[in-house]
Coordinates of C-alpha atoms and ligand atoms in Angstrom, one line a residue:
X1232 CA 20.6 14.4 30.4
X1233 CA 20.7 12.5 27.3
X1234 CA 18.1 9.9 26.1
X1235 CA 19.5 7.1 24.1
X1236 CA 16.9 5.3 21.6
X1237 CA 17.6 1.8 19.7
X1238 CA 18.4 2.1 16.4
X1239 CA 17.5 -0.8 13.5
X1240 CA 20.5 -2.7 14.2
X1241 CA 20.1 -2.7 18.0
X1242 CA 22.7 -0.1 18.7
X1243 CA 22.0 2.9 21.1
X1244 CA 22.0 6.2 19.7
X1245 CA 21.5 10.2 21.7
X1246 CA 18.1 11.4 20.5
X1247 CA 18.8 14.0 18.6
X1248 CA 17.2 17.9 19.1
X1249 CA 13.6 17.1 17.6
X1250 CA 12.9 21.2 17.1
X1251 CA 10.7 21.2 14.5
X1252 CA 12.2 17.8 12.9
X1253 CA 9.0 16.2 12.3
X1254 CA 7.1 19.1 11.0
X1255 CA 10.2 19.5 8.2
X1256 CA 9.8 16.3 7.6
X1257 CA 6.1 16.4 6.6
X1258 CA 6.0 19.1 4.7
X1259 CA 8.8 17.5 2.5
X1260 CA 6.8 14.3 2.0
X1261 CA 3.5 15.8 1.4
X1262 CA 5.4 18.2 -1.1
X1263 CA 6.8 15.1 -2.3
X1264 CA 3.5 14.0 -3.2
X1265 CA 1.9 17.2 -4.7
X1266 CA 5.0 16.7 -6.9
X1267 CA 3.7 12.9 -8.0
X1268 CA 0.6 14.1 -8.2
X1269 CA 1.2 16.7 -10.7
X1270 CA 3.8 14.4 -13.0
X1271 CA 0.9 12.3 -13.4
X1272 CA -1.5 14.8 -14.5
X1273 CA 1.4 16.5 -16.4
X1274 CA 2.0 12.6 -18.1
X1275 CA -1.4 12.4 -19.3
X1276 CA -1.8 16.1 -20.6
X1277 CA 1.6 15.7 -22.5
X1278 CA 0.4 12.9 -24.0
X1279 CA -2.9 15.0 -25.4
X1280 CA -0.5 18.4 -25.9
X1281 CA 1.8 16.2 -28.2
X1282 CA -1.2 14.9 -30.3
X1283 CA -2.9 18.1 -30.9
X1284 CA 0.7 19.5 -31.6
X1285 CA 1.2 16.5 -34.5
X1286 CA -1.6 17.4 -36.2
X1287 CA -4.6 16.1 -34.0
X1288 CA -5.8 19.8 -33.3
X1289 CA -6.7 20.3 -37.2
X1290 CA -8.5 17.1 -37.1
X1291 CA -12.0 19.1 -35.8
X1292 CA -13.0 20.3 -39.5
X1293 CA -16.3 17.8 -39.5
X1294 CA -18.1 16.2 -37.4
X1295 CA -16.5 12.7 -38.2
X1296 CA -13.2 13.7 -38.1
X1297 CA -14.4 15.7 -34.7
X1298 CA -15.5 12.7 -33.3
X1299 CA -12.3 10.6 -33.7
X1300 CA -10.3 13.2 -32.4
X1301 CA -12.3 13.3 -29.7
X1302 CA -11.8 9.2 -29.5
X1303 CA -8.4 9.1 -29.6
X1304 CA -7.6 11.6 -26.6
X1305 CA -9.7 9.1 -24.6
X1306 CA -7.5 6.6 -25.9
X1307 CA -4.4 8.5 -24.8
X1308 CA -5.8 9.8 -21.2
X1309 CA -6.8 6.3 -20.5
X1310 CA -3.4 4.7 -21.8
X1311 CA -1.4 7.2 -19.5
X1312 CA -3.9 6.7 -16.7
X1313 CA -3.5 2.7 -17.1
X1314 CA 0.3 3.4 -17.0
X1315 CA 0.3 5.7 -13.9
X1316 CA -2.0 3.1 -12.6
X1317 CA 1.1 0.1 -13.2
X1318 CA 3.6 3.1 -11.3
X1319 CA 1.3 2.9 -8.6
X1320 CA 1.5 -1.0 -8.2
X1321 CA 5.1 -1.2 -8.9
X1322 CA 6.2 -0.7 -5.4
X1323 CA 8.7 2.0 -6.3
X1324 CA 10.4 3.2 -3.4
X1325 CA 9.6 6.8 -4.6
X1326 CA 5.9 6.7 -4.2
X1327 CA 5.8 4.3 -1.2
X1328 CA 8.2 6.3 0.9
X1329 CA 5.7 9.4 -0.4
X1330 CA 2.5 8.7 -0.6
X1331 CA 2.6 5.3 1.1
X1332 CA 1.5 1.6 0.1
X1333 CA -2.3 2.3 1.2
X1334 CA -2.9 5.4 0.1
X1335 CA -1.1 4.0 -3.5
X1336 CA -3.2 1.2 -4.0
X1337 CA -6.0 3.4 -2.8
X1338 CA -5.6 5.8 -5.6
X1339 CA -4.3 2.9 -7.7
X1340 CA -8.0 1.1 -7.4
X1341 CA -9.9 4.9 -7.5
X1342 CA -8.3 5.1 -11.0
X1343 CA -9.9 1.9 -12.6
X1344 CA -13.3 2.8 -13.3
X1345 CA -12.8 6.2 -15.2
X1346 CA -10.1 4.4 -17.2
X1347 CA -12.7 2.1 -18.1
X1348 CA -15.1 4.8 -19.3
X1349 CA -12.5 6.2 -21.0
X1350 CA -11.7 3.3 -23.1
X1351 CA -15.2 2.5 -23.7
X1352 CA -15.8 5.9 -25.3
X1353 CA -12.5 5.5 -27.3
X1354 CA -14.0 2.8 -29.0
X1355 CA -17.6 4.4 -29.2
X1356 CA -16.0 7.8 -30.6
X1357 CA -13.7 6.2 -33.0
X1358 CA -16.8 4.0 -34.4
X1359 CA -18.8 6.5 -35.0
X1360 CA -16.3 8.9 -36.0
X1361 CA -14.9 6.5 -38.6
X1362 CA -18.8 5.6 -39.4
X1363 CA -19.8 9.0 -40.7
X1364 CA -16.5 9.8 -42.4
X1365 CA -16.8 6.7 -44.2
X1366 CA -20.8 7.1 -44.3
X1367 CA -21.6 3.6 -43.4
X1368 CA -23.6 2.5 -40.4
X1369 CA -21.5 1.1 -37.6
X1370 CA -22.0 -2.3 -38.2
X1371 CA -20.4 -2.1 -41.2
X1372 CA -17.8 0.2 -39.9
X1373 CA -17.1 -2.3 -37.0
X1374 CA -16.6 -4.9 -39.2
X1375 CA -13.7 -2.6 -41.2
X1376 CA -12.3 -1.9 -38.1
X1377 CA -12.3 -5.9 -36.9
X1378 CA -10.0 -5.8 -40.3
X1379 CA -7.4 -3.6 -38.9
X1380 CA -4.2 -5.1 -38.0
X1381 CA -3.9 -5.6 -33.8
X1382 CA -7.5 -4.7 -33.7
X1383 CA -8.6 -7.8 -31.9
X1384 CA -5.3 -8.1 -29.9
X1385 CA -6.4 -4.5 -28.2
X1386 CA -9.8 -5.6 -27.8
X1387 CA -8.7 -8.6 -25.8
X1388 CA -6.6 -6.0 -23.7
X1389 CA -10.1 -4.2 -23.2
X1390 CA -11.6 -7.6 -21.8
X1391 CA -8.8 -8.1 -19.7
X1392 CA -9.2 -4.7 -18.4
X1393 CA -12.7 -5.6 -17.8
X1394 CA -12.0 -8.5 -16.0
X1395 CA -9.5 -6.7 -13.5
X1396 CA -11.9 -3.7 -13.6
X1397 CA -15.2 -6.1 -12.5
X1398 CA -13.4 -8.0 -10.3
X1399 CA -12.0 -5.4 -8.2
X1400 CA -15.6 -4.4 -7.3
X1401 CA -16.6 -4.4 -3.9
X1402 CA -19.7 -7.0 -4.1
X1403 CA -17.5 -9.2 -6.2
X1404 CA -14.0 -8.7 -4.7
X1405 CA -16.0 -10.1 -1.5
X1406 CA -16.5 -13.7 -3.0
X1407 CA -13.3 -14.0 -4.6
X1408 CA -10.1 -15.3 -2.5
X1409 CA -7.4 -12.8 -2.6
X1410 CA -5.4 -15.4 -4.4
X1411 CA -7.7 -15.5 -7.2
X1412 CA -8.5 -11.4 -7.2
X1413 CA -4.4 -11.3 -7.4
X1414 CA -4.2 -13.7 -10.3
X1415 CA -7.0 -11.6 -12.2
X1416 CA -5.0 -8.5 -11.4
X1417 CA -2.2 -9.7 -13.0
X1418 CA -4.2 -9.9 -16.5
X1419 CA -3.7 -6.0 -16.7
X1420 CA 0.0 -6.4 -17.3
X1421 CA -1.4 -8.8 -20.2
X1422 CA -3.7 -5.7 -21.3
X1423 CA -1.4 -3.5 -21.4
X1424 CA 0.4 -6.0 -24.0
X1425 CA -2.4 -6.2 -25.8
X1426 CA -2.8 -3.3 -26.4
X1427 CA 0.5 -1.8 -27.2
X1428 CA 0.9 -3.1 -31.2
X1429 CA -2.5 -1.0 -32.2
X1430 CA -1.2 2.3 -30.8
X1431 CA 1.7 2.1 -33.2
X1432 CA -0.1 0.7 -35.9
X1433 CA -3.1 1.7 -36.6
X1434 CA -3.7 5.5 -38.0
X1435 CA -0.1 6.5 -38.1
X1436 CA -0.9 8.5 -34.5
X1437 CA 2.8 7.3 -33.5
X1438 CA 4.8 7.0 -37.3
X1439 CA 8.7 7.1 -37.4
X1440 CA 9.8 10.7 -36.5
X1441 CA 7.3 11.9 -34.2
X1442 CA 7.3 13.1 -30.9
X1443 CA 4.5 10.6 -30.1
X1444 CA 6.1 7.7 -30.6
X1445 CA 9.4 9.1 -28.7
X1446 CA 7.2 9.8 -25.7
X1447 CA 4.9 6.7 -25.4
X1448 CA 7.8 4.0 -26.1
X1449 CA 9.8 5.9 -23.3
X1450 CA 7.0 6.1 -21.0
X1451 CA 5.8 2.7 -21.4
X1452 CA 9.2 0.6 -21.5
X1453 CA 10.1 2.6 -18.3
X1454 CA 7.0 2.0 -16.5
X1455 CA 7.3 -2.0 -17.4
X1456 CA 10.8 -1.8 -16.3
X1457 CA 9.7 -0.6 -13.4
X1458 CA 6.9 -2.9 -12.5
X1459 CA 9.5 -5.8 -13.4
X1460 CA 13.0 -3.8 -11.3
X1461 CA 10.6 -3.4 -8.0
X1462 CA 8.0 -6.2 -8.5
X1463 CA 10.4 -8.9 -9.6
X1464 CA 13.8 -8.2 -9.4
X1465 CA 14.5 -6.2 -6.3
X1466 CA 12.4 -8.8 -4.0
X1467 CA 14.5 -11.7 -5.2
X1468 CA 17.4 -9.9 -4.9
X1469 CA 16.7 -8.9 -1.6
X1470 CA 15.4 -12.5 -0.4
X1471 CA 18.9 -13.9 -1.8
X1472 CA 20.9 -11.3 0.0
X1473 CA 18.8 -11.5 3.8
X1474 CA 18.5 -15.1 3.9
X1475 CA 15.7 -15.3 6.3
X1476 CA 15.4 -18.5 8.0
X1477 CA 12.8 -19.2 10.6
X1478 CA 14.3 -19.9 13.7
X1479 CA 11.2 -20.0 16.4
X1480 CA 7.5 -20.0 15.9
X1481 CA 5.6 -19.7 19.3
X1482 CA 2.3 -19.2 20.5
X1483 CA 1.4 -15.7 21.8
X1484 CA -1.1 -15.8 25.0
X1485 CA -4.0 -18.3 25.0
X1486 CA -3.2 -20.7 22.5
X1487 CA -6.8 -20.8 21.6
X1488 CA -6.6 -16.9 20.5
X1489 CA -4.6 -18.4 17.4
X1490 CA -1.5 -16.3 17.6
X1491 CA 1.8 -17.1 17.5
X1492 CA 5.4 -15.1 16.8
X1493 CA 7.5 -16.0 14.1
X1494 CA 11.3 -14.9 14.6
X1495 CA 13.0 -14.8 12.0
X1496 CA 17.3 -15.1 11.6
X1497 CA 18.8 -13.5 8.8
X1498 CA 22.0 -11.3 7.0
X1499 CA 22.7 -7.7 7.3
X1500 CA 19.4 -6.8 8.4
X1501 CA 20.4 -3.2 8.8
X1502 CA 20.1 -2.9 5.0
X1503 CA 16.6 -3.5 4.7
X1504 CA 16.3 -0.2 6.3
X1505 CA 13.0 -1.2 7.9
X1506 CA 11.6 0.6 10.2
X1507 CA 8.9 -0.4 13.0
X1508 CA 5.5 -0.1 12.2
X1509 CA 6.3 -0.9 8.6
X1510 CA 5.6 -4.1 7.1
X1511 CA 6.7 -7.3 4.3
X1512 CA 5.0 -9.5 2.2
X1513 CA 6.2 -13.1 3.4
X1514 CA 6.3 -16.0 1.9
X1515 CA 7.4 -18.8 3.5
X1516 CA 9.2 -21.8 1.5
X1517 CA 7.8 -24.8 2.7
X1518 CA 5.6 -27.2 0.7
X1519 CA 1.8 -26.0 0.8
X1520 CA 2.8 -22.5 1.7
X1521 CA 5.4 -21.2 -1.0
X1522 CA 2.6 -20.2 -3.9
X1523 CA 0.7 -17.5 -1.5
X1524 CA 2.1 -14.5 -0.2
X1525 CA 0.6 -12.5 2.7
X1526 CA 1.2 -9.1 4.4
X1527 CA 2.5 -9.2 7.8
X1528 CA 4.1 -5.8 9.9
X1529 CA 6.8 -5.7 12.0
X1530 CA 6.3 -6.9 15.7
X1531 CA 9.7 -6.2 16.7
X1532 CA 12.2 -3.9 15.0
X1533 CA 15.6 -5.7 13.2
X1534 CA 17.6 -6.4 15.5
X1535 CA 21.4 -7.6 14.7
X1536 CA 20.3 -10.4 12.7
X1537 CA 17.0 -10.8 14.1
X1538 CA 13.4 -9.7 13.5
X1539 CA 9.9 -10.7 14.6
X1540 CA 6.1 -10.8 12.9
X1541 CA 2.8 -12.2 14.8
X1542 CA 0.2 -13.5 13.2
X1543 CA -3.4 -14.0 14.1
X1544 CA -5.0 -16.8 12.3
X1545 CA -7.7 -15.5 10.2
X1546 CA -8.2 -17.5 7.4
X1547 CA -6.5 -20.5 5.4
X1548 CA -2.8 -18.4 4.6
X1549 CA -2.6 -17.3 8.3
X1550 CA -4.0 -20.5 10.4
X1551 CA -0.7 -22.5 8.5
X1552 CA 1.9 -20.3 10.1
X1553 CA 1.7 -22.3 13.2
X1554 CA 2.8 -25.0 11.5
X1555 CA 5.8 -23.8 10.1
X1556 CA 9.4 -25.2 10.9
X1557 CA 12.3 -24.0 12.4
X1558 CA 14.6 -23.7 9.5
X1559 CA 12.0 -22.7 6.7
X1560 CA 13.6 -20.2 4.4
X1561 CA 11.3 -17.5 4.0
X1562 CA 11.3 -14.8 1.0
X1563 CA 10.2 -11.4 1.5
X1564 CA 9.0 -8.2 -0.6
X1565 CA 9.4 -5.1 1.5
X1566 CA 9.9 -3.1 3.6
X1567 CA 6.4 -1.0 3.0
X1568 CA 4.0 1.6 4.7
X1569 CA 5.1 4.8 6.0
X1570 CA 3.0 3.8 9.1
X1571 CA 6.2 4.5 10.6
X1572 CA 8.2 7.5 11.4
X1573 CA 8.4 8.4 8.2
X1574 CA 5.2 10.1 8.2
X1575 CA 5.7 11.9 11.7
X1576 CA 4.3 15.3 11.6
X1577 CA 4.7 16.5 15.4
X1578 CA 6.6 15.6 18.2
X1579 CA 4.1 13.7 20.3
X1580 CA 2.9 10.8 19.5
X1581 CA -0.5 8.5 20.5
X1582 CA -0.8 4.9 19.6
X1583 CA -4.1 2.9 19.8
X1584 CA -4.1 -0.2 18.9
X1585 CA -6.9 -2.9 19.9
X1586 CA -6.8 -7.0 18.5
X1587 CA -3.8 -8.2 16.4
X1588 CA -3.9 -4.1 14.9
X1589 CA -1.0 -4.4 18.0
X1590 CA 1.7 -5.6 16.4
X1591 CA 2.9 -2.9 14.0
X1592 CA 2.1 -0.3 17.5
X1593 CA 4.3 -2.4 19.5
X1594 CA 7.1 -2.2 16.9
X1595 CA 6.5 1.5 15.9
X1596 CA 6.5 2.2 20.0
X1597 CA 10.4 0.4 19.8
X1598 CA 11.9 2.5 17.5
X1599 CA 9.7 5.5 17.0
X1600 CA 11.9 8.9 18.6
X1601 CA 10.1 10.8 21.3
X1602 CA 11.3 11.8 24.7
X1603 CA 9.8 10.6 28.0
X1604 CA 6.5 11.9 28.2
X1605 CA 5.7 12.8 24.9
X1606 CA 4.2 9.1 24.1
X1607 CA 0.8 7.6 24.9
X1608 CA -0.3 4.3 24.1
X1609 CA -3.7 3.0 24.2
X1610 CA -5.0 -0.5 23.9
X1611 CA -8.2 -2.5 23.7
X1612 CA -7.5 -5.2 25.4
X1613 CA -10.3 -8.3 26.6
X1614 CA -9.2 -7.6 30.5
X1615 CA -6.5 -5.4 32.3
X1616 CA -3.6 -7.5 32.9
X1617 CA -4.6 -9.5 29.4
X1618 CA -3.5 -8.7 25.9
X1619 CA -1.4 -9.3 23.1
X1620 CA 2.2 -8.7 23.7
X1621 CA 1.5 -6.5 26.4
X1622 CA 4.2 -7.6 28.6
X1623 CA 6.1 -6.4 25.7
X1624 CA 4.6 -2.9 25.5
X1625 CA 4.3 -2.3 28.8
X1626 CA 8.0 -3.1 29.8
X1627 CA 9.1 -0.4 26.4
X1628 CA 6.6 2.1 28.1
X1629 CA 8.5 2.1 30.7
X1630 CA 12.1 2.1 29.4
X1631 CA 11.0 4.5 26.8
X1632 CA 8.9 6.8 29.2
X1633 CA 5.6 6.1 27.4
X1634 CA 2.3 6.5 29.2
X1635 CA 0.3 3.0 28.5
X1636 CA -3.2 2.9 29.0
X1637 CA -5.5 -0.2 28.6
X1638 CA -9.5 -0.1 28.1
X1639 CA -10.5 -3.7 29.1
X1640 CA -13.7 -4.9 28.3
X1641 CA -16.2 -6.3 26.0
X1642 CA -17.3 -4.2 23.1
X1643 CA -19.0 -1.1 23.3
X1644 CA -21.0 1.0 20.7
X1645 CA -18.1 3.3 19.9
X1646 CA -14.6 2.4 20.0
X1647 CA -14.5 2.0 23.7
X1648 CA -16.0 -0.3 26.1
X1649 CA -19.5 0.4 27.5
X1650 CA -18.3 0.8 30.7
X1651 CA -15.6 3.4 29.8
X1652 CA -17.9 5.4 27.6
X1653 CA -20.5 5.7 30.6
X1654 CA -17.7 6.9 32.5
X1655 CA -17.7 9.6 29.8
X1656 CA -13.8 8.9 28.6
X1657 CA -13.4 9.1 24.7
X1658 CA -10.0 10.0 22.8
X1659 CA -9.2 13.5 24.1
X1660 CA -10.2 12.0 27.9
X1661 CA -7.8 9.7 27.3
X1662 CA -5.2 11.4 25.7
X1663 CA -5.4 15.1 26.6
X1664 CA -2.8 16.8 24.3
X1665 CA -3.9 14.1 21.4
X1666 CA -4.3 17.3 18.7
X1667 CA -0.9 18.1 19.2
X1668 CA 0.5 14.3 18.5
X1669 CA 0.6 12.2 15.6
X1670 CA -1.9 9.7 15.9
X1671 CA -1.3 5.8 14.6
X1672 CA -4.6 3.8 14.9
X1673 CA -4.2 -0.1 13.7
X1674 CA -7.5 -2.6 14.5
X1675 CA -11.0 -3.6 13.1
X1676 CA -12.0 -1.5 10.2
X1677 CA -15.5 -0.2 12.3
X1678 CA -13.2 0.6 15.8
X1679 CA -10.2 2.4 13.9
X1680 CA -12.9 4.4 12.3
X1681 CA -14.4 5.0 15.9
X1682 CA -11.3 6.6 16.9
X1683 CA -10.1 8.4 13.6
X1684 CA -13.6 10.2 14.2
X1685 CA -12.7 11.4 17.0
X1686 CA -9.5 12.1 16.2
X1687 CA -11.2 14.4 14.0
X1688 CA -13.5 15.8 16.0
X1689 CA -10.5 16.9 18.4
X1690 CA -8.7 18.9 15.5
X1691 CA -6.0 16.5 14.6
X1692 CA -5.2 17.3 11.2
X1693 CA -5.4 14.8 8.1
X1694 CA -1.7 14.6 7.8
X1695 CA -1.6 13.6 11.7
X1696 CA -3.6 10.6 11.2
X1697 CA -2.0 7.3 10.4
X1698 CA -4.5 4.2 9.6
X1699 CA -2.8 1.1 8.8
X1700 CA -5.5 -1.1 7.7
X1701 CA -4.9 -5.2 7.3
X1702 CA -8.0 -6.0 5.1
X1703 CA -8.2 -5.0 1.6
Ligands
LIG849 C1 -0.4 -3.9 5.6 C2 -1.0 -5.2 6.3 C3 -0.3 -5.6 7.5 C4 -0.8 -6.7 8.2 N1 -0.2 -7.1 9.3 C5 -0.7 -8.2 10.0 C6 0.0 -8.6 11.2 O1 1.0 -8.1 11.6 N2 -0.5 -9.7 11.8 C7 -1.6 -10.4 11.3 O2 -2.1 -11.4 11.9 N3 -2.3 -10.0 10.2 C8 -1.8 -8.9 9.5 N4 -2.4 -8.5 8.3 C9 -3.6 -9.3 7.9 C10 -3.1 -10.5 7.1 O3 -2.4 -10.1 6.0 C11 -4.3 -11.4 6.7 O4 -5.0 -11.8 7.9 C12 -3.9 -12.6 6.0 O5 -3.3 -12.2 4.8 C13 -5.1 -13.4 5.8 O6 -4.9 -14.4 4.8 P1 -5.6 -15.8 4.9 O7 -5.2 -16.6 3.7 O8 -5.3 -16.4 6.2 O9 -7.1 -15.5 4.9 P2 -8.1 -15.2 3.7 O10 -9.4 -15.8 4.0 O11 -7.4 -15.5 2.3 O12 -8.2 -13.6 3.8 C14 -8.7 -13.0 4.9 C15 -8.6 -11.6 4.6 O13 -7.1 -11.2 4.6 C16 -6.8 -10.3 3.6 N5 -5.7 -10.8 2.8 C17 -5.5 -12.1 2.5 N6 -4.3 -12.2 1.7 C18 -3.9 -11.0 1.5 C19 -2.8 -10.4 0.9 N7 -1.8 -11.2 0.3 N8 -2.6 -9.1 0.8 C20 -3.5 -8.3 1.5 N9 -4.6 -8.8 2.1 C21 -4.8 -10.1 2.2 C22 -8.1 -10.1 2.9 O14 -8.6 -8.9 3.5 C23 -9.1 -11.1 3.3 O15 -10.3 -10.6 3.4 C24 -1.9 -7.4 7.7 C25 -2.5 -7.0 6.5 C26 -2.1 -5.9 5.8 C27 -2.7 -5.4 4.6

């Protein structure tokens, strides 16, 4: 018998042999991502290779000229760093169908800091450096080096790079919209200018005719054309050539709850090649709403020239979606997240999704490829028959042969109900052959952390755990 699954554009398809499909798969995306990981060593230790070749690896005769040296491969690890940094953030399809959005702007954000101290003890090295070659005290050699041409320009790009840096702190990312956290972000691409003129002209490091100066203008103009080709270009371009128009907003269950789903008409939707569980940043064109972007997944796959988001109204960006018209254009950046099949590691798969963490579970469960009996999806929900698209899910667990399996209730101390944990269920209750699926958990920060323990503690390993997380 042959099973037939949906494909993006609504067509049916045979399921092909799975084998070991999924397996193949992973390994070649987590090789992918060794590879990534070792250009951008391999970036910044070219960078220090080609300065000790040009001479930098005779500058260790005194203790001042030590010092300096020592300064200026700060300088260069932290200017390679910044500028893997920028690849991160540029959305390049490379690294998001790799590593994935999350775990991009994860590293992205891990980076920061030591960057920081790294440009701090470029300045410190070169001061004192300079200071005892010169033999002045460092007052007076700071006020030589205030002389130097660009100086100040690069030490407004270190302020600016504070700024991002500081803000991006948890206590103070907290108190800051994400609005104004995005604006301050957007000062590092400022930095970076800022910066630039005092590599190439102070101390000569990257004169005509060097291999220096070859490999930082290369590296540099490609990683701003890349932040401008993915960040800028290809979201317009794509938002010129979809031409999403909204075509029905409507309230999803109690219309106290907050929700509604916004369907979306647009062109050749098969070319955004999105697949479910993935998700856009929208923006929708109307007056009061087209300066803020926000992240929304997939509720429902493309389909012909159709696709579907819900939205739970959480704060001032997500309570104004209700009141947007039928006919708003909308622009979009995207498609993102590989909490889709494209990080499928095994052939079963369990989805548990509790609160609005159900809409990229209900897309995913649409277009995901399993064979009857090889799915499980579990959902908080506040009573049996009661949930969030459920009708939805439950009607494609049952074309699709998925098991469905609700835990109503209030909250409980884990990521179950009281009532089900005194019944002694957790994951591996639930689920029996969970350690041999792949395992997509989207909900509350505290409950998906509930079940990725679990998840952990019956085997699954990291590369079968997907987290999609919607705060930030
Ligand atoms: C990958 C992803 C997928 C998401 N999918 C859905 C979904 O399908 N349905 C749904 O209802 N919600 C989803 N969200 C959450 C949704 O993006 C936020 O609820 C919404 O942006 C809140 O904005 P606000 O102005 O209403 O509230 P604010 O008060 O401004 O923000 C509330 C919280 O939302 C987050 N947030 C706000 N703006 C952004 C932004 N542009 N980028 C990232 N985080 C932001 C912050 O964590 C903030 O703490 C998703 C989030 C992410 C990151």
């Amino acid at each position: 018998m042959a099973f037939l699954v949906h494909d993006a554009r609504g067509l049916e398809r045979p399921l092909r042999p799975v084998g070991d499909e999924h397996g193949m798969r992973a390994r070649r995306r987590l090789w992918r991502v060794d590879v990534l990981q070792a250009l951008a060593v391999a970036s910044v230790a070219v960078a220090i290779a080609l300065f000790l070749a040009e001479g930098g690896a005779s500058r260790f005769g005194d203790p001042g000229a030590a010092l300096s040296s020592l300064g200026i491969i700060a300088g260069l690890a932290a200017t390679g760093l910044v500028l893997v940094m920028l690849l991160l953030a540029a959305r390049v399809p490379l690294i998001e169908r790799a590593v994935g959005h999350d775990a991009a702007m994860a590293l992205h954000g891990r980076i920061g800091k030591p960057v920081l101290y790294l440009l701090i003890a470029h300045g410190v090295l070169l001061l004192a450096g300079y200071a005892i070659a010169d033999g002045v005290d460092v007052v007076a050699e700071a006020l030589a080096i205030w002389a130097l041409p660009d100086l100040p320009l690069a030490i407004l790009g270190f302020a600016l790079f504070l700024a991002v840096v500081v803000s991006s702190l948890v206590a103070v990312r907290r108190r800051l919209r994400y609005e104004a956290w995005h604006l301050i972000h957007l000062l590092s691409y400022l930095a970076v200018l800022a910066a630039l003129p005092h590599q190439f002209s102070v101390g000569g490091l990257f004169a005509e005719g060097t291999w220096q100066r070859v490999y930082w203008m290369i590296a540099t103009v490609a990683t701003l054309a890349a932040v401008v080709a993915f960040r800028v270009v290809a979201p317009l371009a794509g938002s010129l050539r979809h031409r999403l128009v909204v075509e029905s907003v409507l309230p999803v269950g109690d219309p106290r709850d907050g929700i509604v789903s916004v369907t979306m008409r647009g062109r050749t939707l098969d070319r955004l090649r999105a697949s479910g569980g993935q998700f856009f940043i929208w923006r929708f064109l109307a007056a009061g709403q087209w300066w803020q972007a926000h992240p929304y997944s997939l509720s429902a796959v493309p389909r012909g020239d159709h696709l579907r988001i819900t939205v739970r109204a959480l704060g001032d960006g997500s309570a104004t979606i209700a009141g947007i018209r039928p006919g708003t254009r909308v622009a979009i950046e995207g498609p993102y997240g590989v909490f889709s099949e494209a990080s499928r590691s095994r052939r079963r798969l369990t989805l548990v999704g509790a609160g609005i963490g159900v809409t990229p579970i209900r897309s995913l469960l649409e277009s995901a490829t399993f064979r009857p009996g090889e799915a499980t999806v579990v959902l908080r929900t506040p009573a049996p028959a009661d949930g969030w698209l459920l009708d939805e899910i439950r009607a494609l667990c049952r074309s699709r042969g998925a098991t469905l399996l609700t835990v109503p209730g209030g909250r409980g101390r884990g990521w179950l109900t009281d009532a089900a944990e005194r019944q002694g269920l957790d994951l591996t209750a639930l689920v029996p052959r969970v350690a041999e699926s792949d395992l997509y958990v989207c909900g509350p920060r505290a409950w998906a952390e509930g079940v990725i323990t679990e998840a952990r503690a019956a085997g699954l390993a990291p590369e079968q755990i997907h987290h999609e997380r919607f705060d930030w």
